PDB file of C-alpha atoms in Angstrom:
ATOM      1  CA  MET B   1     -31.817 -11.866  24.571  1.00  0.00           C
ATOM      2  CA  ALA B   2     -32.903 -11.839  20.940  1.00  0.00           C
ATOM      3  CA  LEU B   3     -30.270  -9.134  20.229  1.00  0.00           C
ATOM      4  CA  CYS B   4     -27.553 -11.178  21.851  1.00  0.00           C
ATOM      5  CA  ALA B   5     -28.541 -14.227  19.985  1.00  0.00           C
ATOM      6  CA  ALA B   6     -28.498 -12.336  16.752  1.00  0.00           C
ATOM      7  CA  ARG B   7     -24.966 -11.205  17.625  1.00  0.00           C
ATOM      8  CA  VAL B   8     -23.826 -14.765  18.334  1.00  0.00           C
ATOM      9  CA  GLN B   9     -25.159 -15.778  14.971  1.00  0.00           C
ATOM     10  CA  LEU B  10     -23.336 -12.991  13.221  1.00  0.00           C
ATOM     11  CA  MET B  11     -20.094 -13.906  15.043  1.00  0.00           C
ATOM     12  CA  ARG B  12     -20.505 -17.354  13.912  1.00  0.00           C
ATOM     13  CA  SER B  13     -20.925 -16.214  10.332  1.00  0.00           C
ATOM     14  CA  SER B  14     -17.901 -13.915  10.494  1.00  0.00           C
ATOM     15  CA  SER B  15     -15.605 -16.580   9.081  1.00  0.00           C
ATOM     16  CA  SER B  16     -17.808 -16.822   6.005  1.00  0.00           C
ATOM     17  CA  SER B  17     -17.629 -12.985   5.760  1.00  0.00           C
ATOM     18  CA  CYS B  18     -13.931 -13.098   5.966  1.00  0.00           C
ATOM     19  CA  GLY B  19     -14.069 -15.705   3.248  1.00  0.00           C
ATOM     20  CA  ALA B  20     -16.083 -13.231   1.151  1.00  0.00           C
ATOM     21  CA  TRP B  21     -13.310 -10.634   1.570  1.00  0.00           C
ATOM     22  CA  THR B  22     -10.697 -13.225   0.579  1.00  0.00           C
ATOM     23  CA  ARG B  23     -12.725 -14.119  -2.420  1.00  0.00           C
ATOM     24  CA  LEU B  24     -12.967 -10.448  -3.287  1.00  0.00           C
ATOM     25  CA  LEU B  25      -9.191 -10.101  -3.139  1.00  0.00           C
ATOM     26  CA  GLN B  26      -8.690 -13.194  -5.248  1.00  0.00           C
ATOM     27  CA  ARG B  27     -11.020 -11.798  -7.863  1.00  0.00           C
ATOM     28  CA  TRP B  28      -9.272  -8.406  -7.894  1.00  0.00           C
ATOM     29  CA  SER B  29      -5.933 -10.221  -8.193  1.00  0.00           C
ATOM     30  CA  SER B  30      -7.038 -12.223 -11.217  1.00  0.00           C
ATOM     31  CA  SER B  31      -8.609  -9.155 -12.884  1.00  0.00           C
ATOM     32  CA  SER B  32      -5.790  -6.685 -12.144  1.00  0.00           C
ATOM     33  CA  SER B  33      -3.552  -8.268 -14.750  1.00  0.00           C
ATOM     34  CA  ILE B  34      -4.534  -6.784 -18.160  1.00  0.00           C
ATOM     35  CA  HIS B  35      -2.089  -9.060 -19.862  1.00  0.00           C
ATOM     36  CA  SER B  36      -1.502 -12.652 -18.760  1.00  0.00           C
ATOM     37  CA  PHE B  37       2.083 -13.449 -17.907  1.00  0.00           C
ATOM     38  CA  ASN B  38       4.148 -16.190 -16.389  1.00  0.00           C
ATOM     39  CA  GLU B  39       4.902 -14.814 -12.960  1.00  0.00           C
ATOM     40  CA  LYS B  40       7.272 -17.670 -11.953  1.00  0.00           C
ATOM     41  CA  GLU B  41       9.360 -17.041 -15.061  1.00  0.00           C
ATOM     42  CA  ILE B  42       9.862 -13.337 -14.479  1.00  0.00           C
ATOM     43  CA  ARG B  43      10.537 -13.867 -10.753  1.00  0.00           C
ATOM     44  CA  GLU B  44      13.297 -16.262 -11.685  1.00  0.00           C
ATOM     45  CA  LYS B  45      14.842 -13.734 -14.114  1.00  0.00           C
ATOM     46  CA  LEU B  46      14.615 -10.948 -11.679  1.00  0.00           C
ATOM     47  CA  GLN B  47      16.288 -12.921  -8.867  1.00  0.00           C
ATOM     48  CA  ALA B  48      19.344 -13.305 -11.136  1.00  0.00           C
ATOM     49  CA  PHE B  49      20.087  -9.615 -10.371  1.00  0.00           C
ATOM     50  CA  PRO B  50      20.572  -9.425  -6.554  1.00  0.00           C
ATOM     51  CA  GLY B  51      21.349  -6.518  -4.345  1.00  0.00           C
ATOM     52  CA  GLY B  52      19.700  -4.805  -1.360  1.00  0.00           C
ATOM     53  CA  SER B  53      16.741  -6.098   0.518  1.00  0.00           C
ATOM     54  CA  ILE B  54      13.192  -5.317   1.521  1.00  0.00           C
ATOM     55  CA  ASP B  55      13.085  -5.460   5.372  1.00  0.00           C
ATOM     56  CA  LEU B  56       9.931  -5.962   7.284  1.00  0.00           C
ATOM     57  CA  LEU B  57       9.583  -5.192  11.089  1.00  0.00           C
ATOM     58  CA  LYS B  58       6.271  -6.072  12.602  1.00  0.00           C
ATOM     59  CA  GLN B  59       5.839  -4.265  15.942  1.00  0.00           C
ATOM     60  CA  GLU B  60       3.603  -5.049  18.952  1.00  0.00           C
ATOM     61  CA  SER B  61       1.811  -1.753  18.354  1.00  0.00           C
ATOM     62  CA  GLY B  62       0.365  -3.284  15.281  1.00  0.00           C
ATOM     63  CA  ILE B  63       2.390  -0.957  13.013  1.00  0.00           C
ATOM     64  CA  ALA B  64       4.878  -2.435  10.688  1.00  0.00           C
ATOM     65  CA  VAL B  65       7.870  -0.790   9.095  1.00  0.00           C
ATOM     66  CA  LEU B  66       8.685  -1.839   5.485  1.00  0.00           C
ATOM     67  CA  THR B  67      12.225  -0.604   4.564  1.00  0.00           C
ATOM     68  CA  ILE B  68      13.560  -0.223   1.104  1.00  0.00           C
ATOM     69  CA  ASN B  69      17.168  -1.129   1.756  1.00  0.00           C
ATOM     70  CA  ASN B  70      19.771  -0.625  -0.970  1.00  0.00           C
ATOM     71  CA  PRO B  71      21.639   2.559   0.072  1.00  0.00           C
ATOM     72  CA  SER B  72      24.560   2.110  -2.393  1.00  0.00           C
ATOM     73  CA  ARG B  73      21.989   2.561  -5.174  1.00  0.00           C
ATOM     74  CA  MET B  74      19.843   5.265  -3.496  1.00  0.00           C
ATOM     75  CA  ASN B  75      17.533   2.403  -2.480  1.00  0.00           C
ATOM     76  CA  ALA B  76      16.811   1.526  -6.188  1.00  0.00           C
ATOM     77  CA  PHE B  77      14.950  -1.746  -6.697  1.00  0.00           C
ATOM     78  CA  SER B  78      17.223  -4.564  -7.873  1.00  0.00           C
ATOM     79  CA  GLY B  79      15.542  -7.564  -9.489  1.00  0.00           C
ATOM     80  CA  SER B  80      15.645  -9.585  -6.292  1.00  0.00           C
ATOM     81  CA  MET B  81      14.084  -6.659  -4.346  1.00  0.00           C
ATOM     82  CA  MET B  82      11.064  -6.609  -6.647  1.00  0.00           C
ATOM     83  CA  VAL B  83      10.550 -10.269  -5.889  1.00  0.00           C
ATOM     84  CA  GLU B  84      11.067  -9.738  -2.171  1.00  0.00           C
ATOM     85  CA  LEU B  85       8.604  -6.831  -2.076  1.00  0.00           C
ATOM     86  CA  GLU B  86       5.890  -9.171  -3.385  1.00  0.00           C
ATOM     87  CA  ASP B  87       6.787 -11.674  -0.610  1.00  0.00           C
ATOM     88  CA  ARG B  88       6.605  -9.005   2.080  1.00  0.00           C
ATOM     89  CA  VAL B  89       3.245  -7.780   0.868  1.00  0.00           C
ATOM     90  CA  SER B  90       2.006 -11.411   1.123  1.00  0.00           C
ATOM     91  CA  GLN B  91       3.227 -11.561   4.736  1.00  0.00           C
ATOM     92  CA  LEU B  92       1.333  -8.311   5.517  1.00  0.00           C
ATOM     93  CA  GLU B  93      -1.826  -9.610   3.922  1.00  0.00           C
ATOM     94  CA  SER B  94      -1.898 -12.423   6.481  1.00  0.00           C
ATOM     95  CA  TRP B  95      -0.979 -10.341   9.551  1.00  0.00           C
ATOM     96  CA  THR B  96      -4.009 -10.650  11.672  1.00  0.00           C
ATOM     97  CA  ASP B  97      -2.691  -8.358  14.412  1.00  0.00           C
ATOM     98  CA  GLY B  98      -1.681  -5.600  12.053  1.00  0.00           C
ATOM     99  CA  LYS B  99      -3.243  -2.140  11.860  1.00  0.00           C
ATOM    100  CA  GLY B 100      -0.827  -0.080   9.817  1.00  0.00           C
ATOM    101  CA  VAL B 101       2.419  -0.082   7.801  1.00  0.00           C
ATOM    102  CA  ILE B 102       5.031   2.642   7.200  1.00  0.00           C
ATOM    103  CA  VAL B 103       7.050   2.407   3.994  1.00  0.00           C
ATOM    104  CA  VAL B 104      10.547   4.005   4.362  1.00  0.00           C
ATOM    105  CA  GLY B 105      13.857   4.115   2.663  1.00  0.00           C
ATOM    106  CA  ALA B 106      17.208   3.221   4.355  1.00  0.00           C
ATOM    107  CA  ALA B 107      19.902   5.750   5.112  1.00  0.00           C
ATOM    108  CA  GLY B 108      17.905   8.908   4.714  1.00  0.00           C
ATOM    109  CA  THR B 109      16.542   8.577   1.264  1.00  0.00           C
ATOM    110  CA  PHE B 110      13.356   6.957  -0.038  1.00  0.00           C
ATOM    111  CA  CYS B 111      13.814   5.121  -3.327  1.00  0.00           C
ATOM    112  CA  SER B 112      15.270   6.059  -6.763  1.00  0.00           C
ATOM    113  CA  GLY B 113      13.202   3.585  -8.818  1.00  0.00           C
ATOM    114  CA  SER B 114      14.655   0.683 -10.629  1.00  0.00           C
ATOM    115  CA  ASP B 115      18.308  -0.394 -10.528  1.00  0.00           C
ATOM    116  CA  LEU B 116      19.514   0.222 -14.102  1.00  0.00           C
ATOM    117  CA  ASN B 117      21.639  -2.957 -14.079  1.00  0.00           C
ATOM    118  CA  ALA B 118      18.467  -5.082 -13.833  1.00  0.00           C
ATOM    119  CA  VAL B 119      16.581  -2.822 -16.244  1.00  0.00           C
ATOM    120  CA  ARG B 120      19.187  -3.114 -18.899  1.00  0.00           C
ATOM    121  CA  ALA B 121      19.228  -6.878 -18.614  1.00  0.00           C
ATOM    122  CA  ILE B 122      15.458  -7.159 -19.228  1.00  0.00           C
ATOM    123  CA  SER B 123      15.209  -4.304 -21.671  1.00  0.00           C
ATOM    124  CA  ASN B 124      13.356  -6.367 -24.319  1.00  0.00           C
ATOM    125  CA  PRO B 125       9.612  -5.544 -24.508  1.00  0.00           C
ATOM    126  CA  GLN B 126       8.479  -8.999 -23.373  1.00  0.00           C
ATOM    127  CA  ASP B 127      10.450  -9.127 -20.135  1.00  0.00           C
ATOM    128  CA  GLY B 128       9.783  -5.417 -19.562  1.00  0.00           C
ATOM    129  CA  MET B 129       6.026  -6.013 -19.772  1.00  0.00           C
ATOM    130  CA  LYS B 130       6.275  -8.924 -17.343  1.00  0.00           C
ATOM    131  CA  MET B 131       8.251  -6.953 -14.886  1.00  0.00           C
ATOM    132  CA  CYS B 132       5.705  -4.136 -15.268  1.00  0.00           C
ATOM    133  CA  MET B 133       2.819  -6.485 -14.447  1.00  0.00           C
ATOM    134  CA  LEU B 134       4.550  -8.055 -11.460  1.00  0.00           C
ATOM    135  CA  MET B 135       5.133  -4.671  -9.940  1.00  0.00           C
ATOM    136  CA  GLN B 136       1.667  -3.407 -10.874  1.00  0.00           C
ATOM    137  CA  ASN B 137       0.105  -6.382  -9.105  1.00  0.00           C
ATOM    138  CA  THR B 138       2.384  -6.030  -6.042  1.00  0.00           C
ATOM    139  CA  LEU B 139       1.756  -2.300  -5.567  1.00  0.00           C
ATOM    140  CA  THR B 140      -2.042  -2.777  -6.081  1.00  0.00           C
ATOM    141  CA  ARG B 141      -1.995  -5.500  -3.384  1.00  0.00           C
ATOM    142  CA  LEU B 142      -0.069  -3.012  -1.140  1.00  0.00           C
ATOM    143  CA  LEU B 143      -2.698  -0.343  -1.615  1.00  0.00           C
ATOM    144  CA  ARG B 144      -5.444  -2.896  -0.902  1.00  0.00           C
ATOM    145  CA  LEU B 145      -3.898  -4.202   2.272  1.00  0.00           C
ATOM    146  CA  PRO B 146      -6.393  -4.255   5.225  1.00  0.00           C
ATOM    147  CA  LEU B 147      -3.868  -1.983   6.925  1.00  0.00           C
ATOM    148  CA  ILE B 148      -3.571   1.838   6.910  1.00  0.00           C
ATOM    149  CA  SER B 149      -0.413   2.619   4.915  1.00  0.00           C
ATOM    150  CA  VAL B 150       1.894   5.606   4.938  1.00  0.00           C
ATOM    151  CA  ALA B 151       4.873   6.378   2.762  1.00  0.00           C
ATOM    152  CA  MET B 152       7.468   8.397   4.723  1.00  0.00           C
ATOM    153  CA  VAL B 153       9.583  10.269   2.247  1.00  0.00           C
ATOM    154  CA  GLU B 154      13.014  11.385   3.328  1.00  0.00           C
ATOM    155  CA  GLY B 155      15.436  12.447   0.624  1.00  0.00           C
ATOM    156  CA  LYS B 156      14.411  11.575  -2.863  1.00  0.00           C
ATOM    157  CA  ALA B 157      11.535   9.456  -4.198  1.00  0.00           C
ATOM    158  CA  LEU B 158      12.210   9.297  -7.934  1.00  0.00           C
ATOM    159  CA  GLY B 159      10.587   7.368 -10.766  1.00  0.00           C
ATOM    160  CA  GLY B 160       9.422   4.075  -9.435  1.00  0.00           C
ATOM    161  CA  GLY B 161       9.985   5.398  -6.004  1.00  0.00           C
ATOM    162  CA  ALA B 162       7.527   8.122  -6.644  1.00  0.00           C
ATOM    163  CA  GLU B 163       5.109   5.509  -7.934  1.00  0.00           C
ATOM    164  CA  LEU B 164       5.613   3.501  -4.703  1.00  0.00           C
ATOM    165  CA  THR B 165       4.426   6.549  -2.654  1.00  0.00           C
ATOM    166  CA  THR B 166       1.125   6.496  -4.566  1.00  0.00           C
ATOM    167  CA  ALA B 167       0.568   2.919  -3.450  1.00  0.00           C
ATOM    168  CA  CYS B 168       0.087   3.998   0.135  1.00  0.00           C
ATOM    169  CA  ASP B 169      -3.015   5.599   1.694  1.00  0.00           C
ATOM    170  CA  PHE B 170      -1.046   8.610   2.851  1.00  0.00           C
ATOM    171  CA  ARG B 171       2.270  10.297   2.139  1.00  0.00           C
ATOM    172  CA  LEU B 172       4.337  12.186   4.752  1.00  0.00           C
ATOM    173  CA  MET B 173       7.519  14.139   3.970  1.00  0.00           C
ATOM    174  CA  ALA B 174      10.554  15.119   5.906  1.00  0.00           C
ATOM    175  CA  PRO B 175      12.015  18.625   5.365  1.00  0.00           C
ATOM    176  CA  GLY B 176      14.141  18.577   2.195  1.00  0.00           C
ATOM    177  CA  GLY B 177      12.271  15.598   0.738  1.00  0.00           C
ATOM    178  CA  VAL B 178      11.456  15.429  -2.969  1.00  0.00           C
ATOM    179  CA  ILE B 179       8.997  13.373  -4.911  1.00  0.00           C
ATOM    180  CA  GLN B 180       9.587  13.445  -8.696  1.00  0.00           C
ATOM    181  CA  PHE B 181       8.180  11.408 -11.506  1.00  0.00           C
ATOM    182  CA  VAL B 182      11.242  11.468 -13.735  1.00  0.00           C
ATOM    183  CA  HIS B 183       9.917   8.856 -16.186  1.00  0.00           C
ATOM    184  CA  LYS B 184       9.807  11.334 -19.126  1.00  0.00           C
ATOM    185  CA  HIS B 185      13.585  11.871 -18.819  1.00  0.00           C
ATOM    186  CA  MET B 186      14.101   8.125 -19.416  1.00  0.00           C
ATOM    187  CA  GLY B 187      11.740   8.078 -22.385  1.00  0.00           C
ATOM    188  CA  LEU B 188       9.103   6.350 -20.416  1.00  0.00           C
ATOM    189  CA  VAL B 189       5.800   6.708 -18.562  1.00  0.00           C
ATOM    190  CA  PRO B 190       4.929   5.094 -15.189  1.00  0.00           C
ATOM    191  CA  GLY B 191       4.222   1.364 -15.538  1.00  0.00           C
ATOM    192  CA  TRP B 192       3.819   0.283 -11.972  1.00  0.00           C
ATOM    193  CA  GLY B 193       0.366   1.762 -11.710  1.00  0.00           C
ATOM    194  CA  GLY B 194       1.662   5.141 -10.593  1.00  0.00           C
ATOM    195  CA  ALA B 195      -0.089   7.228 -13.238  1.00  0.00           C
ATOM    196  CA  ALA B 196      -3.518   5.711 -12.553  1.00  0.00           C
ATOM    197  CA  ARG B 197      -3.149   6.196  -8.844  1.00  0.00           C
ATOM    198  CA  LEU B 198      -1.705   9.675  -9.224  1.00  0.00           C
ATOM    199  CA  VAL B 199      -4.861  10.831 -11.155  1.00  0.00           C
ATOM    200  CA  ARG B 200      -6.989   9.706  -8.227  1.00  0.00           C
ATOM    201  CA  ILE B 201      -4.821  11.655  -5.782  1.00  0.00           C
ATOM    202  CA  VAL B 202      -4.222  14.977  -7.618  1.00  0.00           C
ATOM    203  CA  GLY B 203      -6.710  14.885 -10.483  1.00  0.00           C
ATOM    204  CA  SER B 204      -5.963  14.580 -14.191  1.00  0.00           C
ATOM    205  CA  GLN B 205      -4.546  18.037 -14.747  1.00  0.00           C
ATOM    206  CA  GLY B 206      -2.380  17.797 -11.672  1.00  0.00           C
ATOM    207  CA  ALA B 207      -1.135  14.413 -12.940  1.00  0.00           C
ATOM    208  CA  ILE B 208      -0.276  15.793 -16.352  1.00  0.00           C
ATOM    209  CA  LYS B 209       1.707  18.588 -14.800  1.00  0.00           C
ATOM    210  CA  LEU B 210       3.788  16.224 -12.612  1.00  0.00           C
ATOM    211  CA  LEU B 211       4.311  13.614 -15.349  1.00  0.00           C
ATOM    212  CA  ALA B 212       4.857  15.831 -18.377  1.00  0.00           C
ATOM    213  CA  GLY B 213       6.716  18.420 -16.467  1.00  0.00           C
ATOM    214  CA  ALA B 214       8.729  16.010 -14.270  1.00  0.00           C
ATOM    215  CA  ARG B 215       8.213  18.597 -11.616  1.00  0.00           C
ATOM    216  CA  LYS B 216      10.007  18.332  -8.309  1.00  0.00           C
ATOM    217  CA  VAL B 217       7.501  18.202  -5.482  1.00  0.00           C
ATOM    218  CA  ASP B 218       8.888  19.520  -2.180  1.00  0.00           C
ATOM    219  CA  PRO B 219       6.851  19.305   1.052  1.00  0.00           C
ATOM    220  CA  GLU B 220       5.244  22.764   0.461  1.00  0.00           C
ATOM    221  CA  LEU B 221       4.094  22.006  -3.088  1.00  0.00           C
ATOM    222  CA  GLY B 222       3.004  18.496  -2.018  1.00  0.00           C
ATOM    223  CA  LEU B 223       0.704  19.937   0.666  1.00  0.00           C
ATOM    224  CA  GLN B 224      -0.679  22.526  -1.823  1.00  0.00           C
ATOM    225  CA  ILE B 225      -1.610  20.030  -4.482  1.00  0.00           C
ATOM    226  CA  GLY B 226      -2.846  17.291  -2.150  1.00  0.00           C
ATOM    227  CA  LEU B 227      -0.057  14.809  -2.872  1.00  0.00           C
ATOM    228  CA  VAL B 228       1.324  15.003   0.646  1.00  0.00           C
ATOM    229  CA  ASN B 229      -0.686  14.722   3.809  1.00  0.00           C
ATOM    230  CA  GLY B 230       1.786  16.069   6.417  1.00  0.00           C
ATOM    231  CA  VAL B 231       5.352  17.357   6.951  1.00  0.00           C
ATOM    232  CA  LEU B 232       7.402  15.815   9.714  1.00  0.00           C
ATOM    233  CA  ASP B 233       9.977  17.507  11.914  1.00  0.00           C
ATOM    234  CA  GLY B 234      13.488  16.291  11.980  1.00  0.00           C
ATOM    235  CA  SER B 235      15.002  13.376  10.040  1.00  0.00           C
ATOM    236  CA  GLY B 236      16.174   9.767  10.595  1.00  0.00           C
ATOM    237  CA  GLY B 237      14.843   8.072  13.677  1.00  0.00           C
ATOM    238  CA  SER B 238      12.913  11.221  14.730  1.00  0.00           C
ATOM    239  CA  ALA B 239      11.133  11.332  11.372  1.00  0.00           C
ATOM    240  CA  LEU B 240      10.141   7.652  11.717  1.00  0.00           C
ATOM    241  CA  GLN B 241       8.851   8.344  15.202  1.00  0.00           C
ATOM    242  CA  GLY B 242       6.978  11.220  13.906  1.00  0.00           C
ATOM    243  CA  ALA B 243       5.392   9.067  11.228  1.00  0.00           C
ATOM    244  CA  GLU B 244       4.386   6.405  13.780  1.00  0.00           C
ATOM    245  CA  ASP B 245       2.850   9.072  16.033  1.00  0.00           C
ATOM    246  CA  TRP B 246       0.935  10.506  13.004  1.00  0.00           C
ATOM    247  CA  LEU B 247      -0.294   7.056  11.960  1.00  0.00           C
ATOM    248  CA  GLY B 248      -1.132   6.323  15.579  1.00  0.00           C
ATOM    249  CA  HIS B 249      -4.064   8.693  15.504  1.00  0.00           C
ATOM    250  CA  TYR B 250      -5.782   6.394  13.045  1.00  0.00           C
ATOM    251  CA  THR B 251      -4.720   3.025  14.444  1.00  0.00           C
ATOM    252  CA  LYS B 252      -6.038   3.324  18.003  1.00  0.00           C
ATOM    253  CA  GLY B 253      -8.301   0.485  18.816  1.00  0.00           C
ATOM    254  CA  ALA B 254      -8.687  -3.238  18.036  1.00  0.00           C
ATOM    255  CA  ALA B 255      -6.922  -4.587  14.964  1.00  0.00           C
ATOM    256  CA  PRO B 256     -10.031  -6.215  13.508  1.00  0.00           C
ATOM    257  CA  VAL B 257     -11.904  -2.858  13.685  1.00  0.00           C
ATOM    258  CA  ILE B 258      -9.043  -0.891  12.052  1.00  0.00           C
ATOM    259  CA  GLN B 259      -8.745  -3.626   9.304  1.00  0.00           C
ATOM    260  CA  ALA B 260     -12.503  -3.533   8.785  1.00  0.00           C
ATOM    261  CA  VAL B 261     -12.319   0.271   8.260  1.00  0.00           C
ATOM    262  CA  LYS B 262      -9.705  -0.180   5.593  1.00  0.00           C
ATOM    263  CA  LYS B 263     -11.691  -2.973   3.908  1.00  0.00           C
ATOM    264  CA  VAL B 264     -14.875  -0.982   3.574  1.00  0.00           C
ATOM    265  CA  VAL B 265     -12.999   1.980   2.155  1.00  0.00           C
ATOM    266  CA  VAL B 266     -11.191  -0.166  -0.382  1.00  0.00           C
ATOM    267  CA  SER B 267     -14.540  -1.724  -1.386  1.00  0.00           C
ATOM    268  CA  GLY B 268     -16.181   1.674  -1.710  1.00  0.00           C
ATOM    269  CA  ARG B 269     -13.293   3.014  -3.785  1.00  0.00           C
ATOM    270  CA  GLU B 270     -12.925   0.173  -6.190  1.00  0.00           C
ATOM    271  CA  LEU B 271     -16.263  -1.649  -6.538  1.00  0.00           C
ATOM    272  CA  PRO B 272     -19.498  -0.708  -8.206  1.00  0.00           C
ATOM    273  CA  LEU B 273     -22.009   0.596  -5.599  1.00  0.00           C
ATOM    274  CA  ALA B 274     -24.118  -2.588  -5.379  1.00  0.00           C
ATOM    275  CA  GLU B 275     -21.000  -4.769  -4.824  1.00  0.00           C
ATOM    276  CA  ALA B 276     -19.495  -2.194  -2.465  1.00  0.00           C
ATOM    277  CA  LEU B 277     -22.656  -2.209  -0.333  1.00  0.00           C
ATOM    278  CA  ARG B 278     -22.608  -6.019  -0.271  1.00  0.00           C
ATOM    279  CA  ALA B 279     -18.929  -6.102   0.759  1.00  0.00           C
ATOM    280  CA  GLU B 280     -19.622  -3.526   3.420  1.00  0.00           C
ATOM    281  CA  LYS B 281     -22.408  -5.588   4.832  1.00  0.00           C
ATOM    282  CA  GLU B 282     -20.221  -8.664   5.043  1.00  0.00           C
ATOM    283  CA  VAL B 283     -17.318  -6.782   6.726  1.00  0.00           C
ATOM    284  CA  PHE B 284     -19.821  -5.293   9.178  1.00  0.00           C
ATOM    285  CA  GLY B 285     -20.783  -8.925  10.043  1.00  0.00           C
ATOM    286  CA  THR B 286     -17.195  -9.537  11.194  1.00  0.00           C
ATOM    287  CA  VAL B 287     -17.198  -6.757  13.799  1.00  0.00           C
ATOM    288  CA  TRP B 288     -20.863  -6.673  15.068  1.00  0.00           C
ATOM    289  CA  GLY B 289     -20.988  -8.698  18.231  1.00  0.00           C
ATOM    290  CA  ALA B 290     -17.252  -9.135  18.174  1.00  0.00           C
ATOM    291  CA  PRO B 291     -15.145  -8.504  21.380  1.00  0.00           C
ATOM    292  CA  ALA B 292     -14.476  -4.815  20.623  1.00  0.00           C
ATOM    293  CA  ASN B 293     -18.137  -4.129  19.957  1.00  0.00           C
ATOM    294  CA  LEU B 294     -19.267  -6.003  23.124  1.00  0.00           C
ATOM    295  CA  GLN B 295     -16.668  -4.298  25.190  1.00  0.00           C
ATOM    296  CA  ALA B 296     -17.788  -0.837  23.991  1.00  0.00           C
ATOM    297  CA  LEU B 297     -21.448  -1.699  24.751  1.00  0.00           C
ATOM    298  CA  ALA B 298     -20.522  -2.978  28.222  1.00  0.00           C
ATOM    299  CA  SER B 299     -18.740   0.211  29.148  1.00  0.00           C
ATOM    300  CA  LYS B 300     -21.900   2.182  28.267  1.00  0.00           C
ATOM    301  CA  HIS B 301     -20.035   5.056  26.737  1.00  0.00           C
ATOM    302  CA  LYS B 302     -20.683   6.510  23.278  1.00  0.00           C
ATOM    303  CA  HIS B 303     -19.013   8.925  20.950  1.00  0.00           C
ATOM    304  CA  ARG B 304     -16.289   9.833  23.394  1.00  0.00           C
TER     305      ARG B 304
END
């Protein structure tokens, strides 16, 4: 009885624990911008350069498909698409039934970075920095989503498209796919957070090789260096189904539990140990005594 009472109390406190996670995200959001910038201003400027779309399909399985859709430009990001991506990430942040998200490109290719028409129009350093910070913040929020995320790379992921793949928890490639950080050829370095994330994925030496060498990463090399987590059979719809099946191994179970897993991992990755332990305790309080936990206890099975 005492144990049940304790669980009821923890369930009652789960809303405050969720509030703690929200406050954590808000603090991250405010601290992730090294430079202050007027987000409304750059959103308005970017929306002046339309084209393509960012499509979001939420499925009953709890796995969403986020599609970069601008085939006439090899799915390059127009200005309006950059703004729309931030809006889609906001929708995913509030998806209580979600467990995972697959990022794909339309028409058999992933993403070729930024649309040069928009880039040329904001080529002055001030606007370039604001665009950089908007995309940095958006992709940081994508990586911190309480959903398990997978980039499914068909065709080419170039420049900013390569950076986008690093903003997901996992990367899967279809045969013939290529990830290439081509920034050097444009006289640039990654600005959307891709370099910082790449170092954490392949190490500093690996990142130097990929950035300074602008090396083409095919599925075989991707697996070898740890940038890619799996290679899918087929292409098109079969590749997407393969990605859903692959992700499905990690999204079985109740959405609150899967989201809790992602939250404690994000906390452990990004926070100092003392804060990560505190966040883990608070997230634990949201699932202890919750329906999935009680159902598992009632079934009297363990570690199956």
